[in-house]
Tab-separated table of C-alpha atoms and ligand atoms in Angstrom:
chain	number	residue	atom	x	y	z
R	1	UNK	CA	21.897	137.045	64.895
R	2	UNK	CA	25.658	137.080	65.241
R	3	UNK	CA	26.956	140.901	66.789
R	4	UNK	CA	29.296	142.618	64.358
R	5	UNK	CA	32.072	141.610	66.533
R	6	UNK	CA	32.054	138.333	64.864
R	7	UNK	CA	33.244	139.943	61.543
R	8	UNK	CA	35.971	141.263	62.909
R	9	UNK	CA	37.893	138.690	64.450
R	10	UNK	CA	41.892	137.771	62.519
R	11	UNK	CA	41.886	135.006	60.660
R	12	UNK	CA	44.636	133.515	62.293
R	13	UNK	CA	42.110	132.724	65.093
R	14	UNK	CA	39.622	131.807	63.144
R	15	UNK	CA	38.003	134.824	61.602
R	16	UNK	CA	34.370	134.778	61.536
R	17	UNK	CA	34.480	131.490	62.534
R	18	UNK	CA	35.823	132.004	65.781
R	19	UNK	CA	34.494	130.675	68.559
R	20	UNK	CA	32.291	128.382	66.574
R	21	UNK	CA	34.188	125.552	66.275
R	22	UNK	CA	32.310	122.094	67.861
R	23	UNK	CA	35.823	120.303	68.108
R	24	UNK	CA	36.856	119.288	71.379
R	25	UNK	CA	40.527	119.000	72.523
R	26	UNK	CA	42.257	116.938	74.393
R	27	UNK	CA	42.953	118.187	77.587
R	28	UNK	CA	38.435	119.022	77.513
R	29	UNK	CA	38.332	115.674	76.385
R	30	UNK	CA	40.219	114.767	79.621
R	31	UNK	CA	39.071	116.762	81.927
R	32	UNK	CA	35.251	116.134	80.647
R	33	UNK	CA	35.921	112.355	81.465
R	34	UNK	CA	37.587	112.949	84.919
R	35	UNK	CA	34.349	115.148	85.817
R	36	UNK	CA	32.107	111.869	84.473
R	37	UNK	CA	34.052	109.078	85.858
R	38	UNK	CA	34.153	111.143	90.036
R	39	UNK	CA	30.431	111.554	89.148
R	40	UNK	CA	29.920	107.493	88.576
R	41	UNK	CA	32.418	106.630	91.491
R	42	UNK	CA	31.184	109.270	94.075
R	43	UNK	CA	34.069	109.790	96.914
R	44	UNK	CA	36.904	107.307	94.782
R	45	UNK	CA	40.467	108.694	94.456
R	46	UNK	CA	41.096	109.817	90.661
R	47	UNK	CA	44.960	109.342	90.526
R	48	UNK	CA	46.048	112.167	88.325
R	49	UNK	CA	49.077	111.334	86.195
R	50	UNK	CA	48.391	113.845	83.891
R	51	UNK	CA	49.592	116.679	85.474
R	52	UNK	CA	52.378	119.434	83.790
R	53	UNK	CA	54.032	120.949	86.665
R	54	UNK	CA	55.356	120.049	90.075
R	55	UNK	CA	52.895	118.961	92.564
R	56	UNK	CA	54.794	120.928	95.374
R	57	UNK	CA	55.242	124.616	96.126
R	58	UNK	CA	58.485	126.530	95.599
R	59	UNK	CA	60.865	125.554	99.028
R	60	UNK	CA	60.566	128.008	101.871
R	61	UNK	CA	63.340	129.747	102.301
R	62	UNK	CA	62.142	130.881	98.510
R	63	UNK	CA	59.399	132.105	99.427
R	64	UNK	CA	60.965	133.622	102.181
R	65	UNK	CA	63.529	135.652	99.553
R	66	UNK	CA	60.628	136.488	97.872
R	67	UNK	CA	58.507	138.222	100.727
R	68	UNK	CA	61.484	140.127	101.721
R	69	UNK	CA	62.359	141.033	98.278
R	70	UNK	CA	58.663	142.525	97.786
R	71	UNK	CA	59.151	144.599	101.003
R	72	UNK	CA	62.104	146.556	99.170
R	73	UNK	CA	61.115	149.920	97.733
R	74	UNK	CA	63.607	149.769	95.063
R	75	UNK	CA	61.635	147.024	93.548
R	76	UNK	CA	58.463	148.552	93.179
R	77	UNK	CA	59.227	150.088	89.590
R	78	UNK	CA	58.745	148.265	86.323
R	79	UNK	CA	61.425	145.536	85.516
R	80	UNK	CA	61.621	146.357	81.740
R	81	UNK	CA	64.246	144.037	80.608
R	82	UNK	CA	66.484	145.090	83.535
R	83	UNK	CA	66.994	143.346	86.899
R	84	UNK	CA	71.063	142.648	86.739
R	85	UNK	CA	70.807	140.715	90.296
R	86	UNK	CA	68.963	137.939	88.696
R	87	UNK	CA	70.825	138.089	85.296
R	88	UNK	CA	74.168	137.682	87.334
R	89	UNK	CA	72.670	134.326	89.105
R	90	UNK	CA	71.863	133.022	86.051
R	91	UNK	CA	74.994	133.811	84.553
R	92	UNK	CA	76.954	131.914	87.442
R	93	UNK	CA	74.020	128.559	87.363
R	94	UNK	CA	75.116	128.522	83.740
R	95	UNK	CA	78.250	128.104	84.643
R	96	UNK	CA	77.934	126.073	88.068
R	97	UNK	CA	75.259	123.667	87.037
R	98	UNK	CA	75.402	123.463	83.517
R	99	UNK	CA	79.501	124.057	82.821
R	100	UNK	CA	78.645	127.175	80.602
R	101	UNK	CA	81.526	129.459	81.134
R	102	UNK	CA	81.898	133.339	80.058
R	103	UNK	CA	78.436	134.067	79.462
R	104	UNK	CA	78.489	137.870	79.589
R	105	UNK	CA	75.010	138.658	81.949
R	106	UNK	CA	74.665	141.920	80.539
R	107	UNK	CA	74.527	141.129	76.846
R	108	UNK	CA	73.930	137.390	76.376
R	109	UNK	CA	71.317	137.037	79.208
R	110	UNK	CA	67.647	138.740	79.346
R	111	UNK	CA	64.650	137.181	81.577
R	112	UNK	CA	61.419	136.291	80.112
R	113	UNK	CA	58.204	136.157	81.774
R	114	UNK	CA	58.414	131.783	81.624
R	115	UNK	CA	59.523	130.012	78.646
R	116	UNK	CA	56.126	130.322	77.094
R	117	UNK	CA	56.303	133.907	76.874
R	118	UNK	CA	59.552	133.708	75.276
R	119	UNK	CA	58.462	130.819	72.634
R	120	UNK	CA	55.570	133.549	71.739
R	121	UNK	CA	57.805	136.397	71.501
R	122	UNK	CA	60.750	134.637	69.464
R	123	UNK	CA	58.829	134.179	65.785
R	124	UNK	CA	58.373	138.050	65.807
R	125	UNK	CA	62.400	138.087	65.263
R	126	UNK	CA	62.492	135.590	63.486
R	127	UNK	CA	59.578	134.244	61.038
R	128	UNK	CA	58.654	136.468	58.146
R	129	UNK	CA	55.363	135.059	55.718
R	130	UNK	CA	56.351	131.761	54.201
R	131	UNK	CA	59.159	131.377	56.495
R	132	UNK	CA	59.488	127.784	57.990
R	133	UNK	CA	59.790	127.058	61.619
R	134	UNK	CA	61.326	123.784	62.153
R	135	UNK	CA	59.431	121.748	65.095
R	136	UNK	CA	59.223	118.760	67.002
R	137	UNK	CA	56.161	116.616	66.840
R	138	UNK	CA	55.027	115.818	69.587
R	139	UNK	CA	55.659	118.793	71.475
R	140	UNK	CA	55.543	122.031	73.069
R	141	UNK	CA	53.704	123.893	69.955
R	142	UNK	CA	53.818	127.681	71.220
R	143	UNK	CA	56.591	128.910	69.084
R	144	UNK	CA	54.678	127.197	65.749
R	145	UNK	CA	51.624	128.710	67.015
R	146	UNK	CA	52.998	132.152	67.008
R	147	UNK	CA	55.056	131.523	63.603
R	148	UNK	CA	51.819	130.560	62.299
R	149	UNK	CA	50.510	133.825	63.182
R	150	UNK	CA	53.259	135.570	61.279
R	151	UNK	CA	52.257	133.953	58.638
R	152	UNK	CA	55.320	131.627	58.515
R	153	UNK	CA	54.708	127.214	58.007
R	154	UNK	CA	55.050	124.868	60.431
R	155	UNK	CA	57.410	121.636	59.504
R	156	UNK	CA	56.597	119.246	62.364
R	157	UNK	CA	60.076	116.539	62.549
R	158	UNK	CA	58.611	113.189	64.614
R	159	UNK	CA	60.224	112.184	67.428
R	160	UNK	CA	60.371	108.151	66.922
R	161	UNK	CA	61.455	105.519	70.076
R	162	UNK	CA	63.582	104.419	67.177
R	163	UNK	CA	65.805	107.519	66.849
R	164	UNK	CA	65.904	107.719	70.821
R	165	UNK	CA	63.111	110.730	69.883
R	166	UNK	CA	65.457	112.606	68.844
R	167	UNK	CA	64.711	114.087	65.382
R	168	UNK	CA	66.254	113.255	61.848
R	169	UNK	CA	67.129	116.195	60.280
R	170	UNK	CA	68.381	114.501	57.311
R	171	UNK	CA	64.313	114.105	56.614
R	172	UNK	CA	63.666	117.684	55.608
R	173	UNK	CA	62.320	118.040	52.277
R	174	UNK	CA	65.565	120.244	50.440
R	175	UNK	CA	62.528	122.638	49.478
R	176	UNK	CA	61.717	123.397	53.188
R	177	UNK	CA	64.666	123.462	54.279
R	178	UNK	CA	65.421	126.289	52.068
R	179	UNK	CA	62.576	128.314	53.093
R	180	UNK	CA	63.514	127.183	57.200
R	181	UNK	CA	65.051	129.887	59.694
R	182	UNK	CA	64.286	128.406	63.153
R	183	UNK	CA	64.580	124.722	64.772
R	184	UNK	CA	62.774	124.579	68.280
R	185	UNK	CA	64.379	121.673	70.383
R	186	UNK	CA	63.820	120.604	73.586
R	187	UNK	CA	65.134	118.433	76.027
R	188	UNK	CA	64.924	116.494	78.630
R	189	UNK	CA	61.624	116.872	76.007
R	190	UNK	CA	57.921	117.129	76.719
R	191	UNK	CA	56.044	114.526	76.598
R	192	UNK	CA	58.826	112.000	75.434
R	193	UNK	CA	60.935	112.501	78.859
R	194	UNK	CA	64.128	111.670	76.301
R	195	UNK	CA	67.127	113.224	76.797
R	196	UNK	CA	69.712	114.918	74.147
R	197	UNK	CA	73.721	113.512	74.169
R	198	UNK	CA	76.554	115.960	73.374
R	199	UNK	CA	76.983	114.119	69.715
R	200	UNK	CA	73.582	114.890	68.733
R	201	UNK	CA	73.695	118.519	69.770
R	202	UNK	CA	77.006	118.721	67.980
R	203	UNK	CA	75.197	117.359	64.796
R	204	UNK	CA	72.346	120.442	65.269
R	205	UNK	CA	75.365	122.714	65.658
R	206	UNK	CA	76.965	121.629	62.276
R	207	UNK	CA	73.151	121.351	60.470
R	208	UNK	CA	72.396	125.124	61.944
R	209	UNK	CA	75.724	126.775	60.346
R	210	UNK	CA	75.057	124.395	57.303
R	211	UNK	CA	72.000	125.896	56.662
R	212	UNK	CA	71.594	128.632	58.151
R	213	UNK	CA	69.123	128.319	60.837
R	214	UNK	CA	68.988	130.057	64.526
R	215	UNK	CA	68.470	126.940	67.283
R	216	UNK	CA	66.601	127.573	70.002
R	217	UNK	CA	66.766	125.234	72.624
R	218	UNK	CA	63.849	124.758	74.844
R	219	UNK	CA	65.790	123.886	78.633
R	220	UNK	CA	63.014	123.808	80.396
R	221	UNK	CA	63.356	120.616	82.191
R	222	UNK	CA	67.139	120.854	81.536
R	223	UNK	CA	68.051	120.783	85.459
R	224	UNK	CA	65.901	118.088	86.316
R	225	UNK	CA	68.384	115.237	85.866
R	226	UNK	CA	68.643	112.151	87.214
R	227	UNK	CA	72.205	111.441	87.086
R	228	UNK	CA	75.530	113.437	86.145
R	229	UNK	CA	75.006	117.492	84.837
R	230	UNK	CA	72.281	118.814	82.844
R	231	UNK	CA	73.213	119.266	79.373
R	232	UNK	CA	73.195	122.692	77.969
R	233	UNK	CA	72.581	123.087	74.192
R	234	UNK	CA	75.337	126.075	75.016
R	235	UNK	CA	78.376	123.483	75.821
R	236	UNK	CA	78.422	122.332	72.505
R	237	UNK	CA	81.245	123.870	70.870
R	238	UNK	CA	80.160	126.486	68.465
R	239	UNK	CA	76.370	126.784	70.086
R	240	UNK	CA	76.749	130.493	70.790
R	241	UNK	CA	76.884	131.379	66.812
R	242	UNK	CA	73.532	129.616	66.059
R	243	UNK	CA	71.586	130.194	68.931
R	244	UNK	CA	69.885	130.113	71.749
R	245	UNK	CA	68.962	128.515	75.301
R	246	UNK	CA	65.617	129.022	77.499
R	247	UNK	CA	65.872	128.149	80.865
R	248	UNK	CA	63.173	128.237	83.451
R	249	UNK	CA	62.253	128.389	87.142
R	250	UNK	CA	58.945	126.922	86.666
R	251	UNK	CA	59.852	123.286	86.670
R	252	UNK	CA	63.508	123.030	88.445
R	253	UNK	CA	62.390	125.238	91.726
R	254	UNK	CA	58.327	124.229	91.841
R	255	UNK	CA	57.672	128.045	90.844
R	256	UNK	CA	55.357	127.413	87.853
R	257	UNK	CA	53.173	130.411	88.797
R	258	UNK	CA	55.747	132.461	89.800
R	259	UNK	CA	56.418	133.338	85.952
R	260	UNK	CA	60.309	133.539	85.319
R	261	UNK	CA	62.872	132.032	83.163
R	262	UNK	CA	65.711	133.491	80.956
R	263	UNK	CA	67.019	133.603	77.325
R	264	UNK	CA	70.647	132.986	77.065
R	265	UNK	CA	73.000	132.344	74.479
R	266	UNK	CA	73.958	134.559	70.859
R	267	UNK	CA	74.310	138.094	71.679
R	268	UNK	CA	73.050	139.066	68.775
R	269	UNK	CA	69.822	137.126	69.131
R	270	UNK	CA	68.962	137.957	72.776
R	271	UNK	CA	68.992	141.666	71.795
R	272	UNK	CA	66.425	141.047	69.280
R	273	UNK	CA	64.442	139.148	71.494
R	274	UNK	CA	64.811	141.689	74.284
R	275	UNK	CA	63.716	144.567	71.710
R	276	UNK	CA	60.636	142.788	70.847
R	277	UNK	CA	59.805	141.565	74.471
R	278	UNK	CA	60.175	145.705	75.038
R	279	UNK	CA	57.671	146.090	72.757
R	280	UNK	CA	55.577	143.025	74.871
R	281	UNK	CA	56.140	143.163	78.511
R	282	UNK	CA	57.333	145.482	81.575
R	283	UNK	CA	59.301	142.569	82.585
R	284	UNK	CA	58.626	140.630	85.759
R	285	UNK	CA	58.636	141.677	89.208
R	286	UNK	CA	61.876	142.719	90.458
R	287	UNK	CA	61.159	141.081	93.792
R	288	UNK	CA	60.307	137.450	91.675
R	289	UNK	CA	63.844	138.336	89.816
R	290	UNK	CA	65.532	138.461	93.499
R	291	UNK	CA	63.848	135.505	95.249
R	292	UNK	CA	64.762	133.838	91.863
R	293	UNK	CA	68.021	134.865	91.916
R	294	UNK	CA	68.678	133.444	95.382
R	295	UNK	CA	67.172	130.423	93.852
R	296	UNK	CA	69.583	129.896	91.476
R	297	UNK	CA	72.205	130.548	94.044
R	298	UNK	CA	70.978	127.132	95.705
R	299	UNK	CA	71.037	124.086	93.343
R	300	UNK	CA	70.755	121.903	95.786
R	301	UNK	CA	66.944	122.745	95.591
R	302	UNK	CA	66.882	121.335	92.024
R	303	UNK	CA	68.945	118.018	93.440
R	304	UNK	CA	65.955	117.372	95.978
R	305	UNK	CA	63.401	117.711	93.615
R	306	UNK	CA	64.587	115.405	90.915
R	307	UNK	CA	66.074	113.224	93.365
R	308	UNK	CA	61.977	112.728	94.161
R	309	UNK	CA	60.904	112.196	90.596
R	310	UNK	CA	63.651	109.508	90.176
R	311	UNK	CA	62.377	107.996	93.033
R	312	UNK	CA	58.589	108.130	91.811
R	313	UNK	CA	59.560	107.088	88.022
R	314	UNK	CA	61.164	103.574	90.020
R	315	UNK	CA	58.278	102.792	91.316
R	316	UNK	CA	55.887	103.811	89.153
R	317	UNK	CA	58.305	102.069	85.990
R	318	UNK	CA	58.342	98.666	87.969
R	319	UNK	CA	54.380	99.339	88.659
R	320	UNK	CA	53.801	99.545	84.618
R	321	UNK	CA	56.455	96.876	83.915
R	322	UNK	CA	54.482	94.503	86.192
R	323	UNK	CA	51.491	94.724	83.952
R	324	UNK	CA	53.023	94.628	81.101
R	325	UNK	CA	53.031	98.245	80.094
R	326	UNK	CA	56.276	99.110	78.718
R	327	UNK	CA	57.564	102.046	80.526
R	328	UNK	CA	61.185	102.589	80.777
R	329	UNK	CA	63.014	105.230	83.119
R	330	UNK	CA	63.948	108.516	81.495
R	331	UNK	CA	67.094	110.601	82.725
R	332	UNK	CA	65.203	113.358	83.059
R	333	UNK	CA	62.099	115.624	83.200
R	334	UNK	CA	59.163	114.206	85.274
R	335	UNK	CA	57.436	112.179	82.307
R	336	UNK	CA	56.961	108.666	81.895
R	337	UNK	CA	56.285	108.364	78.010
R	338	UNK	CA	54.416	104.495	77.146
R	339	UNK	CA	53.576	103.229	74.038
R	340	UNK	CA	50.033	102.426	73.867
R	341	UNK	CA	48.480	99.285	73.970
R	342	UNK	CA	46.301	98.276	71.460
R	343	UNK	CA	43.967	96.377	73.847
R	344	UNK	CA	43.403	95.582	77.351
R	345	UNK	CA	41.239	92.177	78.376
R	346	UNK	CA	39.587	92.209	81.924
R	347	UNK	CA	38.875	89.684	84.533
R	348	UNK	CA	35.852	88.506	82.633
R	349	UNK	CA	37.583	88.080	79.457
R	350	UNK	CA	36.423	91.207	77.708
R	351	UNK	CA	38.637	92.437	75.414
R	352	UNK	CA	38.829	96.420	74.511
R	353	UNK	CA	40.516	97.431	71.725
R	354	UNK	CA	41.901	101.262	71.523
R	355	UNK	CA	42.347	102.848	68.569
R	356	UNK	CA	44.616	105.829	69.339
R	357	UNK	CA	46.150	106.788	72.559
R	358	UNK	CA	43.325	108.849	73.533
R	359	UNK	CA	41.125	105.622	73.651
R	360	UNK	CA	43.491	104.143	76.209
R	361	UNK	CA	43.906	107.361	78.164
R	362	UNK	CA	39.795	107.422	78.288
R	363	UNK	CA	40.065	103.809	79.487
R	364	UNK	CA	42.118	104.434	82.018
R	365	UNK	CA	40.386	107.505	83.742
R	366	UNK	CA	36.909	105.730	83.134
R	367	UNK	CA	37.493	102.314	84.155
R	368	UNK	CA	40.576	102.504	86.419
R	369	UNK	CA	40.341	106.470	87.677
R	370	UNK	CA	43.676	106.788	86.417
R	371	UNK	CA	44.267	109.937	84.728
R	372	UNK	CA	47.391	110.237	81.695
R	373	UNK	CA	47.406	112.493	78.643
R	374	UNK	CA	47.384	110.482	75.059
R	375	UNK	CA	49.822	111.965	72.314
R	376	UNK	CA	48.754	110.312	68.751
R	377	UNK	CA	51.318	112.758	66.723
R	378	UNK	CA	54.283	110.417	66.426
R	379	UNK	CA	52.771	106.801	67.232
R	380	UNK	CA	50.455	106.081	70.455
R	381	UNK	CA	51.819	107.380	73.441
R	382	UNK	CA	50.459	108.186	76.898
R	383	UNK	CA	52.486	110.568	79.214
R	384	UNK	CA	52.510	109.768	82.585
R	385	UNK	CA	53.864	112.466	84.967
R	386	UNK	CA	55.740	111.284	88.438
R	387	UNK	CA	53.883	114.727	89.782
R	388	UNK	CA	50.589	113.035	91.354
R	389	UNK	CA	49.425	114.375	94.602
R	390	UNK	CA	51.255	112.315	97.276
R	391	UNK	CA	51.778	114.641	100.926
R	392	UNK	CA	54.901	111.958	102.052
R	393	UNK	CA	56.748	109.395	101.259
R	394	UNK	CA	54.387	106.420	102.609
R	395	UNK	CA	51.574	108.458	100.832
R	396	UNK	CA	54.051	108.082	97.527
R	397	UNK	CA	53.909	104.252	97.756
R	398	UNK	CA	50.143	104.279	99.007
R	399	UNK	CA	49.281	106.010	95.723
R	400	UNK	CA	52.117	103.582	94.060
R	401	UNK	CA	50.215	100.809	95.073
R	402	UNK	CA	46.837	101.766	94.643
R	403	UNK	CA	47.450	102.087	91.072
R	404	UNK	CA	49.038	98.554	91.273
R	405	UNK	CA	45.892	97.165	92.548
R	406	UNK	CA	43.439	99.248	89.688
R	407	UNK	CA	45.944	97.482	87.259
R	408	UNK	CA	45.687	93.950	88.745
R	409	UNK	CA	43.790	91.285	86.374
R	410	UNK	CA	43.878	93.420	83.349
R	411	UNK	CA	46.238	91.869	80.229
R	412	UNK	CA	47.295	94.462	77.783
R	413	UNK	CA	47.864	93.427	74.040
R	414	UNK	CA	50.303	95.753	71.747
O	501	PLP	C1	58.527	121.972	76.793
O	501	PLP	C2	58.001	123.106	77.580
O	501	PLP	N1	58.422	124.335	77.302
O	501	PLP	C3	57.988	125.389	77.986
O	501	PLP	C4	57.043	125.255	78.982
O	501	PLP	C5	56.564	126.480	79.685
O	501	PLP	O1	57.337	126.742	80.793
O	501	PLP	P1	57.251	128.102	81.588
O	501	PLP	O2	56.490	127.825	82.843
O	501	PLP	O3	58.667	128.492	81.825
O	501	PLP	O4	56.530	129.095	80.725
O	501	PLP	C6	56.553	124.002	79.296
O	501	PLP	C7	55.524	123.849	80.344
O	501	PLP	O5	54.843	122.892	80.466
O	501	PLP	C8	57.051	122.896	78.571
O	501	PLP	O6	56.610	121.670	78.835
């Protein structure tokens, strides 16, 4: 017999349903099928191109900042939404790495505990019930998830290799678009690895004061470039009145774990964000803030680390290309996003035919020990990320190679 806790549980999580559910998701699905395919090929090398975050730690002299920051008395205490050292960094990367000028650190800038924790603060300013949050499909769902909760509607815009996957806002139902308060974008984007131009954040500029919607732009990859500046959404003339940017530490510095990032942009919407995330968080560490803050002091950390993933995405792009997998090279970001194909034929002639993505991604961990993640939302994709395990760089073209070799004598059909 179920315990009376069962009753109890929101709807929004399932009410007393929750926890019931037989449905298995994707990254279970992978990480089920990793587990099988080690246990059929005891001691093989599983080649993990699935991974989300950098494969490296945070630089040393980092972590150095950061264990004398910790030894400092002063920042013992909780952060609340305070810690002007780190606010001030940001305020000068904005406007040495990105070309953001006159951002005012103590009014337009606030940290968050990672973007994440800012995507899942944001719809409590925002999204009232029946309230639309504008999305991009696929994506990074966190803030939908949390508008959901609020009992707001999810519009999901695809993101087609035909638009550059960049979305068409001119697709909005007039109905929804009336009801719509928030558009979440996000680039160099997850899993797509596209990148925005200044034109089409211009056109999200105009749209936003058109209809009155706040932006929020997602930056969390925004550093790692491959050529020229990162774009921030904030350059675009106007920006500031309709929104906002979140930047990160977790992807541009290898400090995933660490938990920091920042909200920047509209005044007006960074003090509602910092009154909820009052009502959320003590803030993070003031030591993190300062080891951060010397991080953001030093973008040539940034340069190093992207300067690797453009040199994995060559090889890895002229690996795929050589098998007839079309990958091309984004300008950012760390993924590798490849249309699907619909079948691969082996050595002996056997053709297998995938249905979706995830039937290719299966394929590959199963048959080849290659591990990607499938996205089905907006055509089949897989998303390959230039962050495998790889201690140099003749280990980098070792694993290059080996993945070469698990590809050899295998045709793909699309
Ligand atoms: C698009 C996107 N936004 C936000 C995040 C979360 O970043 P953070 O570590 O800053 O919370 C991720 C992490 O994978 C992401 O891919």
């Amino acid at each position: 017999m179920d315990s009376y806790l069962q009753n109890l549980f929101a709807d929004r999580i399932g009410g007393k349903s929750f926890g019931k559910g037989t449905e298995i998701y994707k990254f279970e699905k992978i990480k089920r099928a990793k587990r099988a395919a080690m246990a059929a090929n005891p001691g093989a090398e599983l080649i993990d191109l699935g991974v989300g975050e950098p494969d490296e730690m945070a630089f040393p002299d980092c972590v150095q900042a950061l264990a004398r920051a910790a030894a400092k008395s002063e920042n013992r205490t909780y952060a609340d939404n305070g810690g002007s050292v780190f606010k001030e960094a940001a305020a000068h990367w904005m406007q040495n790495v990105c070309g953001v000028r006159g951002i005012d650190p103590a009014t337009q800038i606030v940290h968050s505990i990672g973007t994440k924790a800012a995507l899942s603060i944001l719809p409590a300013c925002l999204i009232n019930p029946g309230d639309v949050a504008l999305m991009t499909t696929p994506g990074y769902p966190v803030f939908g998830t949390h508008s959901q909760y609020y009992g707001g509607q999810v519009h999901n815009l695809a993101l087609l290799e035909k638009n550059n996957f960049l979305p068409d806002l001119n697709s909005i139902p007039p109905e929804t678009l009336r009801r719509a308060k928030s558009l979440v974008i996000n680039y160099p984007n997850n899993p797509t690895g596209a990148s925005a131009s200044p034109e089409f954040f211009a056109s999200v500029v105009e749209f936003a004061k058109q209809h009155n919607l706040v932006v929020i732009h997602d930056a969390a990859y925004a550093a790692l470039v491959f050529e020229g500046k990162p774009l921030s959404f904030l350059a675009t003339p106007g920006a500031i009145d309709v929104g906002i940017e979140l930047h990160s530490m977790s992807k541009s510095f290898n400090m995933t774990g660490w938990r920091l990032g920042f909200v920047v942009g509209n005044p007006l919407l960074v003090r509602a964000y910092a009154d909820v995330k009052d009502n959320t968080d003590s803030g993070q560490f003031l030591a993190i803030q300062e080891a951060c803050a010397y991080a953001l002091d030093h973008p040539e950390i940034t340069r190093a680390v992207a300067a690797k993933y453009s040199r994995r995405m060559d090889g890895l792009v002229a690996v795929l290309n050589r098998h007839s997998l079309p990958a091309k090279k984004p300008r950012g970001s760390f993924f590798l996003y490849v249309k699907s194909p619909r079948s691969a034929i082996g050595k002996d002639g056997k053709r297998v035919t995938f249905e979706r993505s995830e039937n290719f991604s299966q394929w590959l961990i199963t048959e080849k020990l290659i591990s990607t993640v499938p996205w089905d939302d907006a055509g089949a994709y897989a998303r390959f990320s230039v962050t495998f395990s790889a201690k140099d760089i003749p280990d980098e073209r070792r694993v290059l190679s080996e993945i070469d070799r698990r590809l050899a004598a295998t045709a793909f059909e699309f």
